Short mmCIF file of C-alpha atoms in Angstrom, two decimals:
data_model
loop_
_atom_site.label_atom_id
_atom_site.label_comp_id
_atom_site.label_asym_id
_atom_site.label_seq_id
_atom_site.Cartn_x
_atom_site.Cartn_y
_atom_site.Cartn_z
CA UNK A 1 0.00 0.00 0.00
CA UNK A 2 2.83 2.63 0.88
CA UNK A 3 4.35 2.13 -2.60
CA UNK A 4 1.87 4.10 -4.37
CA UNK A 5 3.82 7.26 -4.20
CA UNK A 6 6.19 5.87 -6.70
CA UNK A 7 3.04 6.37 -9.09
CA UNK A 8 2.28 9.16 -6.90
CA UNK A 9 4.44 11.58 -7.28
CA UNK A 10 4.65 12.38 -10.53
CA UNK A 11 1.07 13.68 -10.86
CA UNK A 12 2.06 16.08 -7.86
CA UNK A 13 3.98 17.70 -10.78
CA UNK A 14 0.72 19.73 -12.20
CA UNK A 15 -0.07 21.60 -8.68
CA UNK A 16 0.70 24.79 -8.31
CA UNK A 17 3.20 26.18 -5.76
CA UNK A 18 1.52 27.39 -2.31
CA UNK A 19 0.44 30.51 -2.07
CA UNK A 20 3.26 33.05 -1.60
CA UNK A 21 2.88 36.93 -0.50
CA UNK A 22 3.94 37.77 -4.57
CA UNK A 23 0.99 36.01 -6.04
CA UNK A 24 -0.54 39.00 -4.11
CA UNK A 25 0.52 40.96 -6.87
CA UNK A 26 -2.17 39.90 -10.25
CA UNK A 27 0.02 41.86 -12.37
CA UNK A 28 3.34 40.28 -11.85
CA UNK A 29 1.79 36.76 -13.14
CA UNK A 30 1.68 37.75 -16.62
CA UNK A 31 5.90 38.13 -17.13
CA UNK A 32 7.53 38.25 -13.65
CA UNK A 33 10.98 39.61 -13.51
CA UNK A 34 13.67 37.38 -13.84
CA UNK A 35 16.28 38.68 -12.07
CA UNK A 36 16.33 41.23 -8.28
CA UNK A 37 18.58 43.25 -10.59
CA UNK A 38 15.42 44.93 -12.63
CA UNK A 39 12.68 45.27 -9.25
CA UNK A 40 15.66 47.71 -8.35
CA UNK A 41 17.19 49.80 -11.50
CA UNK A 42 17.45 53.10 -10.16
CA UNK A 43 14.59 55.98 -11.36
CA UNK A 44 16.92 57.73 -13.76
CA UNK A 45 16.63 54.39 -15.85
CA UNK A 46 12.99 54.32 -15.63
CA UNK A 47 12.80 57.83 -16.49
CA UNK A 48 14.80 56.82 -20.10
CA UNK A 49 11.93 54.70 -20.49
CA UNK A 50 9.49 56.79 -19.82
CA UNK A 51 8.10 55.44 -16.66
CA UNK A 52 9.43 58.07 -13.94
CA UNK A 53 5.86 59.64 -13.94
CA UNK A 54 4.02 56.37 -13.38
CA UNK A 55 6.42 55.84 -10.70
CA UNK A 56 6.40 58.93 -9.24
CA UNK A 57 2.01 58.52 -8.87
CA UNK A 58 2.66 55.24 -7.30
CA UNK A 59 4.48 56.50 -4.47
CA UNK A 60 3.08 59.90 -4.01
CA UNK A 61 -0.72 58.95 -4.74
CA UNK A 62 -0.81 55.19 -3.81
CA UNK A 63 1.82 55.10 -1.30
CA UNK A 64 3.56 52.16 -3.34
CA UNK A 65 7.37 51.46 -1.69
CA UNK A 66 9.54 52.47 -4.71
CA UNK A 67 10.53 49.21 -5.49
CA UNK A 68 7.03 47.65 -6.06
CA UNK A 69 6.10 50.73 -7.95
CA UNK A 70 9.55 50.02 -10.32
CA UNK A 71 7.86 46.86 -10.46
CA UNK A 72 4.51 47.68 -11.37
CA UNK A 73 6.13 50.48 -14.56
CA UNK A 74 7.10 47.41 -16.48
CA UNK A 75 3.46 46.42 -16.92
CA UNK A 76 1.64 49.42 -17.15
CA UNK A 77 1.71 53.05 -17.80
CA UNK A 78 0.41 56.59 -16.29
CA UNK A 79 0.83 59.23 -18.92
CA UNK A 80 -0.88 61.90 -17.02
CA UNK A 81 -3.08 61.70 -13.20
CA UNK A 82 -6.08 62.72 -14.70
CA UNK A 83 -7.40 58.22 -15.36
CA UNK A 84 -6.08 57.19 -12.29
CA UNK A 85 -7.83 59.50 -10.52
CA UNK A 86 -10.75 59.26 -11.92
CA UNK A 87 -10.38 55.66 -11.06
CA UNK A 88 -10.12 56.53 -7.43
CA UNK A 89 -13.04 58.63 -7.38
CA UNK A 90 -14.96 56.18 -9.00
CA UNK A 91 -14.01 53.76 -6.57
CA UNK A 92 -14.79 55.71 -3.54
CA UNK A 93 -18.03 57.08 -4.96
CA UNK A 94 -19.05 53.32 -5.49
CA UNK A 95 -18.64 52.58 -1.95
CA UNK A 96 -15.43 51.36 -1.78
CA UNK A 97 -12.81 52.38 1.83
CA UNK A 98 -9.72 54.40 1.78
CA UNK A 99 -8.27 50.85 2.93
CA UNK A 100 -10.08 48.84 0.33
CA UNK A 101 -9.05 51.61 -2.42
CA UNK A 102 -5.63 50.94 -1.72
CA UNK A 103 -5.52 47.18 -1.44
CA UNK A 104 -7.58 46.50 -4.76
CA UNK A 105 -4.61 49.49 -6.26
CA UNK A 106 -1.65 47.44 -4.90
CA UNK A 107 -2.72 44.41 -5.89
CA UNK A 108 -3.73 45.11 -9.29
CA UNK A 109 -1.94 48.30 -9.89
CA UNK A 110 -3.43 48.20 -14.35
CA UNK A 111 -7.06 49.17 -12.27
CA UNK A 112 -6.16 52.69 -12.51
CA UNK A 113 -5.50 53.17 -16.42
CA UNK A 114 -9.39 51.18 -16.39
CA UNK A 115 -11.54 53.16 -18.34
CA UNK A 116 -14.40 53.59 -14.92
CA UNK A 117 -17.43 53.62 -17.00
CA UNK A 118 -17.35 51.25 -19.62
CA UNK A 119 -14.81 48.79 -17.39
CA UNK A 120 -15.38 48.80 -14.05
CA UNK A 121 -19.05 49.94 -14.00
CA UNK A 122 -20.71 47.20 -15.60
CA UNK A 123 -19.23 44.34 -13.13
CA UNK A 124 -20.48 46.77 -10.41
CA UNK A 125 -23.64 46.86 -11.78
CA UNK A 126 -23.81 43.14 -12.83
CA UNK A 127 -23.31 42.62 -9.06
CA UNK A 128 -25.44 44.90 -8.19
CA UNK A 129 -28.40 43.26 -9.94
CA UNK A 130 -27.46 39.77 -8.77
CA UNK A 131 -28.75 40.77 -5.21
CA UNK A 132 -24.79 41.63 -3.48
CA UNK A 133 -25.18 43.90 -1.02
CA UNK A 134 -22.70 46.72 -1.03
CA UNK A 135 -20.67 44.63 1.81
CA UNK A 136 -20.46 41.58 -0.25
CA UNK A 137 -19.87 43.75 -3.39
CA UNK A 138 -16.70 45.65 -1.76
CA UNK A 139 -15.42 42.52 -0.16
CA UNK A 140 -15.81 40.40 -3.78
CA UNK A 141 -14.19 43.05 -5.87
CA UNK A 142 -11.52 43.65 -3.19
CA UNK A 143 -10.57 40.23 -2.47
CA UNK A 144 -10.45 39.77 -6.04
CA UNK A 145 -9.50 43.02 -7.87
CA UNK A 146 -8.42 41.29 -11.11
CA UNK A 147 -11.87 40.80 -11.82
CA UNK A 148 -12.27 44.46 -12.88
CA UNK A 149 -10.40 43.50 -16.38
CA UNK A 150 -12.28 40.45 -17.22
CA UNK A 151 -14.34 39.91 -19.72
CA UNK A 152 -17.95 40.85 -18.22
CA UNK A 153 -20.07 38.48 -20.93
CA UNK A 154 -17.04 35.37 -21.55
CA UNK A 155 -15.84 35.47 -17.88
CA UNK A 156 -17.95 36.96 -14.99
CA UNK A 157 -20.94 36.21 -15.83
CA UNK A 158 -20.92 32.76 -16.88
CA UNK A 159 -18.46 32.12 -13.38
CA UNK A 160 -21.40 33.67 -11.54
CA UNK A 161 -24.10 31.76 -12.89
CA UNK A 162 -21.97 28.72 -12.22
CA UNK A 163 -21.21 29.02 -8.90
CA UNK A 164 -24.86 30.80 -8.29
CA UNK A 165 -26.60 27.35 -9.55
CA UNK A 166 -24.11 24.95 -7.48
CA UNK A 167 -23.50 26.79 -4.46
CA UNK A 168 -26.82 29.35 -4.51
CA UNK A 169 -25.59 31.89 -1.86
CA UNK A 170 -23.84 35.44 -2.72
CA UNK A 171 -21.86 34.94 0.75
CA UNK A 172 -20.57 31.48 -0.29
CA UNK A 173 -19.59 33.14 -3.58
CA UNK A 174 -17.88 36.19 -2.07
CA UNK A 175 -15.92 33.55 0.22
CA UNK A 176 -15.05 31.34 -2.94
CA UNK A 177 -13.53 34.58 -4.77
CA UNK A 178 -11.59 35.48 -1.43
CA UNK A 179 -10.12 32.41 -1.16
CA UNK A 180 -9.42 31.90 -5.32
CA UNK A 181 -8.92 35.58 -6.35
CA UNK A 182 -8.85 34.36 -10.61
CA UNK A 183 -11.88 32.49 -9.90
CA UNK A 184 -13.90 34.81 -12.52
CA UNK A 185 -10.93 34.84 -14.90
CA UNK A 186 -11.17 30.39 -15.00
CA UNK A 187 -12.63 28.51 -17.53
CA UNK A 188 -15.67 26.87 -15.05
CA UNK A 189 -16.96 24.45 -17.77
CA UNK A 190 -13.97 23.34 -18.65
CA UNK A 191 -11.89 23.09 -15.77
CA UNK A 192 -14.42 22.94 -12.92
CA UNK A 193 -17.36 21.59 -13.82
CA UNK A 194 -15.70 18.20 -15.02
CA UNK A 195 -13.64 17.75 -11.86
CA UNK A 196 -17.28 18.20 -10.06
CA UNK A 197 -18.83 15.66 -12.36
CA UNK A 198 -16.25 13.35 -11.36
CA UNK A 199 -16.06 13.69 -7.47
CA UNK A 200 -19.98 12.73 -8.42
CA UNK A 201 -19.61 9.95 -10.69
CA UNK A 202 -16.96 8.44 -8.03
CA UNK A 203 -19.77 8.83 -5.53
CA UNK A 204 -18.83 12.34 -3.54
CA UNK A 205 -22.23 13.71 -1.97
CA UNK A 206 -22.64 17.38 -3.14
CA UNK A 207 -23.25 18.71 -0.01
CA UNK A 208 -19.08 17.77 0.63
CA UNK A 209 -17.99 18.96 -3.02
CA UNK A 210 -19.72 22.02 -2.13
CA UNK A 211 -17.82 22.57 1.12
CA UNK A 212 -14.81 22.17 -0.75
CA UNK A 213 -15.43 24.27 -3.21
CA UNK A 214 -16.09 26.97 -0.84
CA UNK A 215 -13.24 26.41 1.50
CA UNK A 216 -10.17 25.27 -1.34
CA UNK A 217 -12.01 26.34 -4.38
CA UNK A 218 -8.00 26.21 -5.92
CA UNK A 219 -8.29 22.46 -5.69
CA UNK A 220 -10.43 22.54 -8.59
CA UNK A 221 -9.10 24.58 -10.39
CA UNK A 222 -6.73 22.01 -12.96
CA UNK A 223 -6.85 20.22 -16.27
CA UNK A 224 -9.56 17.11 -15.85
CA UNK A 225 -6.82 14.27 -16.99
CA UNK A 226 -4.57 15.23 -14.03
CA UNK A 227 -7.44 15.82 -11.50
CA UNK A 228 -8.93 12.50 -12.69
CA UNK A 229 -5.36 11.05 -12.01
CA UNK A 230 -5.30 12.43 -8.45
CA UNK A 231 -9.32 10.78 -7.57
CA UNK A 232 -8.23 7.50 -9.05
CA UNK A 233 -5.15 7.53 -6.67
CA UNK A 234 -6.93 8.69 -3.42
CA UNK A 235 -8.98 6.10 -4.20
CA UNK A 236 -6.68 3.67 -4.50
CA UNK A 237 -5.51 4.42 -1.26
CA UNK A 238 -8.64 3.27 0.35
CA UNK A 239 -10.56 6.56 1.34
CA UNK A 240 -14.27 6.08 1.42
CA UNK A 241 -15.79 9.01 -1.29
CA UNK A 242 -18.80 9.52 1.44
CA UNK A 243 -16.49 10.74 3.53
CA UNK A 244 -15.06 14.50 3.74
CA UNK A 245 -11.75 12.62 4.19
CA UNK A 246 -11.36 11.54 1.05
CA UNK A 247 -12.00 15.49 -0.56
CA UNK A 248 -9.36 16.64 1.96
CA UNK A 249 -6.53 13.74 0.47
CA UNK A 250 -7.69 15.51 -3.27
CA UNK A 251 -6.82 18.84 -2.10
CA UNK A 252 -3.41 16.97 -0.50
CA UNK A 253 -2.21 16.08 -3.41
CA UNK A 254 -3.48 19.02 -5.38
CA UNK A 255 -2.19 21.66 -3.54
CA UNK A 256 1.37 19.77 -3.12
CA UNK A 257 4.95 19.39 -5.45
CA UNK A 258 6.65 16.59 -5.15
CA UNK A 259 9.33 18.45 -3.78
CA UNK A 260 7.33 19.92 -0.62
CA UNK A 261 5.74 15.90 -0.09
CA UNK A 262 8.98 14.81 0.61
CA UNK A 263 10.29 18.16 2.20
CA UNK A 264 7.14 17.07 5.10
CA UNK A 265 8.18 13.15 5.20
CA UNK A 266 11.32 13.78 5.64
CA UNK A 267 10.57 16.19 8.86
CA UNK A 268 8.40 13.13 10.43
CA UNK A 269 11.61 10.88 9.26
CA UNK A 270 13.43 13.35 11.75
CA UNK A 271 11.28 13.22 14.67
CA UNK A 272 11.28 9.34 14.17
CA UNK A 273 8.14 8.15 12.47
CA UNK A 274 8.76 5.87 9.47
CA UNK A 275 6.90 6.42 6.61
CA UNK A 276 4.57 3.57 6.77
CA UNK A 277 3.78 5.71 10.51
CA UNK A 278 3.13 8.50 8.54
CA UNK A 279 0.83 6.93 5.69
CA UNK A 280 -1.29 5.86 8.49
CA UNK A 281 -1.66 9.11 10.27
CA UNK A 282 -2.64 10.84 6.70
CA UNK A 283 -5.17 8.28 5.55
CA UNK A 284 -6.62 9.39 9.42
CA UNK A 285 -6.71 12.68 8.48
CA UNK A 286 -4.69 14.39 5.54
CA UNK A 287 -4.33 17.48 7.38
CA UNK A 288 -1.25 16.31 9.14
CA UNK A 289 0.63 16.63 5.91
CA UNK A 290 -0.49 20.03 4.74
CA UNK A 291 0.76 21.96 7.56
CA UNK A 292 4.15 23.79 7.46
CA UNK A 293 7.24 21.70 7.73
CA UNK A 294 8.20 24.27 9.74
CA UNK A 295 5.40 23.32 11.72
CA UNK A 296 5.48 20.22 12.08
CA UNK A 297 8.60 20.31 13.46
CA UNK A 298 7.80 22.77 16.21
CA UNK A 299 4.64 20.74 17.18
CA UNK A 300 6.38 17.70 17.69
CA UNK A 301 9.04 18.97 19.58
CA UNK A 302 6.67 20.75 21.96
CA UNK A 303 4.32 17.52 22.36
CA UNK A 304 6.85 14.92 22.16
CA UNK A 305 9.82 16.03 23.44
CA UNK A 306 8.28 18.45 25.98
CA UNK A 307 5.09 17.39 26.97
CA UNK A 308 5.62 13.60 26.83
CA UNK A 309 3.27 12.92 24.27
CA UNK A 310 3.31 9.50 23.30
CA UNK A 311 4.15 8.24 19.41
CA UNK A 312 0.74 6.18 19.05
CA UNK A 313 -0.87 9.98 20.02
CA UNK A 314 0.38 10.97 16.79
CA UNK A 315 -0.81 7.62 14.93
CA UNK A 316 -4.26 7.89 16.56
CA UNK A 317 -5.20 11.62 16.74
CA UNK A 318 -2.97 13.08 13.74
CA UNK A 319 -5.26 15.79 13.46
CA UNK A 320 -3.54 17.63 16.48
CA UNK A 321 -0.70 18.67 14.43
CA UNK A 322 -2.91 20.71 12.20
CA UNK A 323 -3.93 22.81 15.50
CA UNK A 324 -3.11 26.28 16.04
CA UNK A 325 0.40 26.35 18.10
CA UNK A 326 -0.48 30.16 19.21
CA UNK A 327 -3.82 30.23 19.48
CA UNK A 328 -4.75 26.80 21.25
CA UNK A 329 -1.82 24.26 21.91
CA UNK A 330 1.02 26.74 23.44
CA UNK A 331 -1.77 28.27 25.63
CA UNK A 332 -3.27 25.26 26.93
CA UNK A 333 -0.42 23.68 27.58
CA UNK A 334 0.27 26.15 29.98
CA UNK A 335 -2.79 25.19 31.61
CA UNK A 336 -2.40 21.92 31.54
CA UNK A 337 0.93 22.78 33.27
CA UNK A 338 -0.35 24.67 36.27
CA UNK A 339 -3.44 22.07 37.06
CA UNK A 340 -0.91 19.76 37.08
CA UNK A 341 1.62 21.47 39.47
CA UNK A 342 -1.37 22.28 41.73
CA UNK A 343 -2.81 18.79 42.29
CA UNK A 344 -5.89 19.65 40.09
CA UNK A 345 -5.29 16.56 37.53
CA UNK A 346 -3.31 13.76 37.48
CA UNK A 347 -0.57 12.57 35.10
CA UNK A 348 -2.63 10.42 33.43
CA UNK A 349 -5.09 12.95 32.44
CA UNK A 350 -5.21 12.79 28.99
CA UNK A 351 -3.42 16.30 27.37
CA UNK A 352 -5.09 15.57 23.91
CA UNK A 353 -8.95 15.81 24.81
CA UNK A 354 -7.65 19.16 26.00
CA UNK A 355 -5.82 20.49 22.77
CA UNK A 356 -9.29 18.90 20.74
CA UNK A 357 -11.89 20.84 22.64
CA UNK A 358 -13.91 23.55 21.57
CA UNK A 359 -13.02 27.02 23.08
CA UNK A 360 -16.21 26.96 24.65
CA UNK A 361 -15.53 23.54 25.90
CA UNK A 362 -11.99 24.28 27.31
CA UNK A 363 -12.88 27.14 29.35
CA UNK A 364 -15.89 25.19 30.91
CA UNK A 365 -14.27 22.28 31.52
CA UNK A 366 -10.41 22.94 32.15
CA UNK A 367 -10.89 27.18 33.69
CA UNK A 368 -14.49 27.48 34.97
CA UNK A 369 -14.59 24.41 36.72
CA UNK A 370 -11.42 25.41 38.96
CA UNK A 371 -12.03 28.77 39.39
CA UNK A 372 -12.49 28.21 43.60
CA UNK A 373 -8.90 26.28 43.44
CA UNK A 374 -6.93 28.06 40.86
CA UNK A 375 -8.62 31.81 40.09
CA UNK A 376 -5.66 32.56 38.44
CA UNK A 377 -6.07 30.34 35.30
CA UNK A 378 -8.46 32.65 33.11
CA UNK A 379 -5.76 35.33 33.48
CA UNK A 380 -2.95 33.27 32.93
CA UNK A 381 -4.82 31.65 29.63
CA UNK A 382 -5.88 35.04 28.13
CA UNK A 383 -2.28 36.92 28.87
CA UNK A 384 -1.23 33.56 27.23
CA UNK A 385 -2.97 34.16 23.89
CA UNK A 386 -2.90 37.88 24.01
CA UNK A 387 1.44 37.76 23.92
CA UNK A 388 1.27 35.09 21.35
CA UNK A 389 -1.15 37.21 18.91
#
């Protein structure tokens, strides 16, 4: 069974690389620079080429650093502040925050040589009419700025009435377009419609390709051959398709090289799990293996090596590596630490129900509870999580 990535791997060759902070920046997909040598030539070269003016609005009006500005010259052009302006009237005239303003500029900097009424207009008004309020509206067209210079009749609308006839909810929509800011620049019916078709054929209920969608909508986003290639292997593996399990090991492999695969084995090689160890603990649950390596590293250590977490806690509850080190294990741990100094539970109390409880759980159960013998803990727990944020 743990031989399949041999045939594995190679299909982990068509995902794309996880998200970075420069696929921020829309405009830099279309011919990134290939060297740190041109993101800083100096403004006298610019100004040769004619650019010093766009990159003299940039900073000035759009508080752009210098170098992103330099950046954003080589794929677009301000000839004179009277379009860009007019763009940024438009855009706060629409409804749109000083904040959003400059977010949607940044990170699609071509939105200000837009022509406001005959480009960016009519996808306000398309929204408009499809019953967004201005909330969802701003939050849409700010999470996913690029959709300004699609095509309004080829792109947006056909996306919309897509996702609007699967999904049926504007606020599942404006999530989807958060999380996938191209998603009204894709192909739907050819792309993913056919990987939804399958996830159905294979016997996926709807209700948990819907969740995905709205969640990872990037995981459909990929030729049909390859995604095909990626169902046939999950299910190869043994995951039962009426289970959310077996969307989560799709996404796995979808959203993973081959290179970062073995980058996370090899950290659970280090802290000493072999790999048929680790094969069980991701057919548990996959989200063990799409955390950090970084993290995964740091969680074991603090569990394992610290805490005294045993190695079938790992092979039995995986799912605790994906939890928040800041926000719930660090903190809790504390807690665990002081009951257990003052008597309050015993060393065979069992530190993982802790880590899996609700908030609302932990604070009933581990703080509330003990309030008469330890008053302190609330304090302790919030200070905790307020230093880590």
């Amino acid at each position: 069974m743990f031989n399949f990535m041999a045939k594995m791997l190679p299909h982990l060759r068509y995902s794309v690389n996880r998200y970075s902070p420069i696929q921020r920046f829309y405009f830099l997909h279309f011919a990134p620079l290939s060297s740190s040598s041109k993101a800083v030539k100096s403004n006298s070269e610019n100004a040769k080429n004619g650019d010093s003016f766009t990159v003299s609005y940039l900073v000035n009006k759009c508080r752009f650093t210098p170098e992103r500005a330099l950046s954003a010259s080589n794929y677009m052009k301000i000839e004179e502040a009277g379009k860009p302006d007019a763009v940024l009237l438009f855009l706060k005239n629409q409804g749109f925050t000083k904040s959003q303003i400059s977010n949607i500029v940044k990170r699609f900097p071509p939105v200000l040589v837009c022509d406001p009424q005959k480009t960016l207009l009519p996808k306000i008004e398309f929204f408009k009419s499809s019953g967004f309020t201005l909330e969802q509206l701003t939050a849409i067209l700010n999470g996913s700025p690029s959709t300004f210079k699609r095509s309004l009749e080829n792109q947006v609308v056909p996306t919309f009435n897509f996702l609007n006839n699967f999904i049926g909810s504007t606020e599942k929509i404006v999530n989807v377009a958060r999380r996938c800011t191209h998603i009204f620049g894709v192909d739907v019916e050819a792309s993913i419609g056919p990987n939804i078709q399958l996830l159905k054929d294979v016997g996926v209920p709807e209700s948990k390709i819907i969740k995905l969608l709205i969640h990872q909508p990037r995981a459909f986003v990929i030729d049909k051959e390859k995604f095909r290639d990626i169902v046939e292997e999950v299910q190869g593996m043994g995951f039962n398709p009426l289970r959310y399990k077996f969307l989560l090991a799709v996404h796995a492999f979808r959203a993973m090289s081959k290179e970062t695969w073995e980058k996370k084995m090899e950290a659970y090689k280090k802290c000493g799990f072999s790999e048929a160890e680790i094969f069980k603990a991701f057919e548990k649950n996959p989200w063990c293996i799409m955390v950090s390596t970084g993290k995964i590293l740091a969680m074991i250590d603090l569990l394992f090596n610290k805490m005294g977490f045993e190695r079938s806690v790992f092979l039995n509850r995986p799912v605790i590596i994906s939890l928040s080190l800041e926000k719930r294990v660090i903190p809790r741990c504390l807690v665990y630490q002081d009951l257990l100094a003052k008597g309050l539970i015993n060393e065979g109390f069992r530190l993982a129900n802790m880590l899996e409880a609700s908030e609302k759980k932990f604070l009933e159960k581990y703080i509330a509870c003990h309030e008469k013998e330890a008053p302190h803990l609330l304090k302790l727990y919030t200070e905790k999580l307020a230093l880590l944020h």
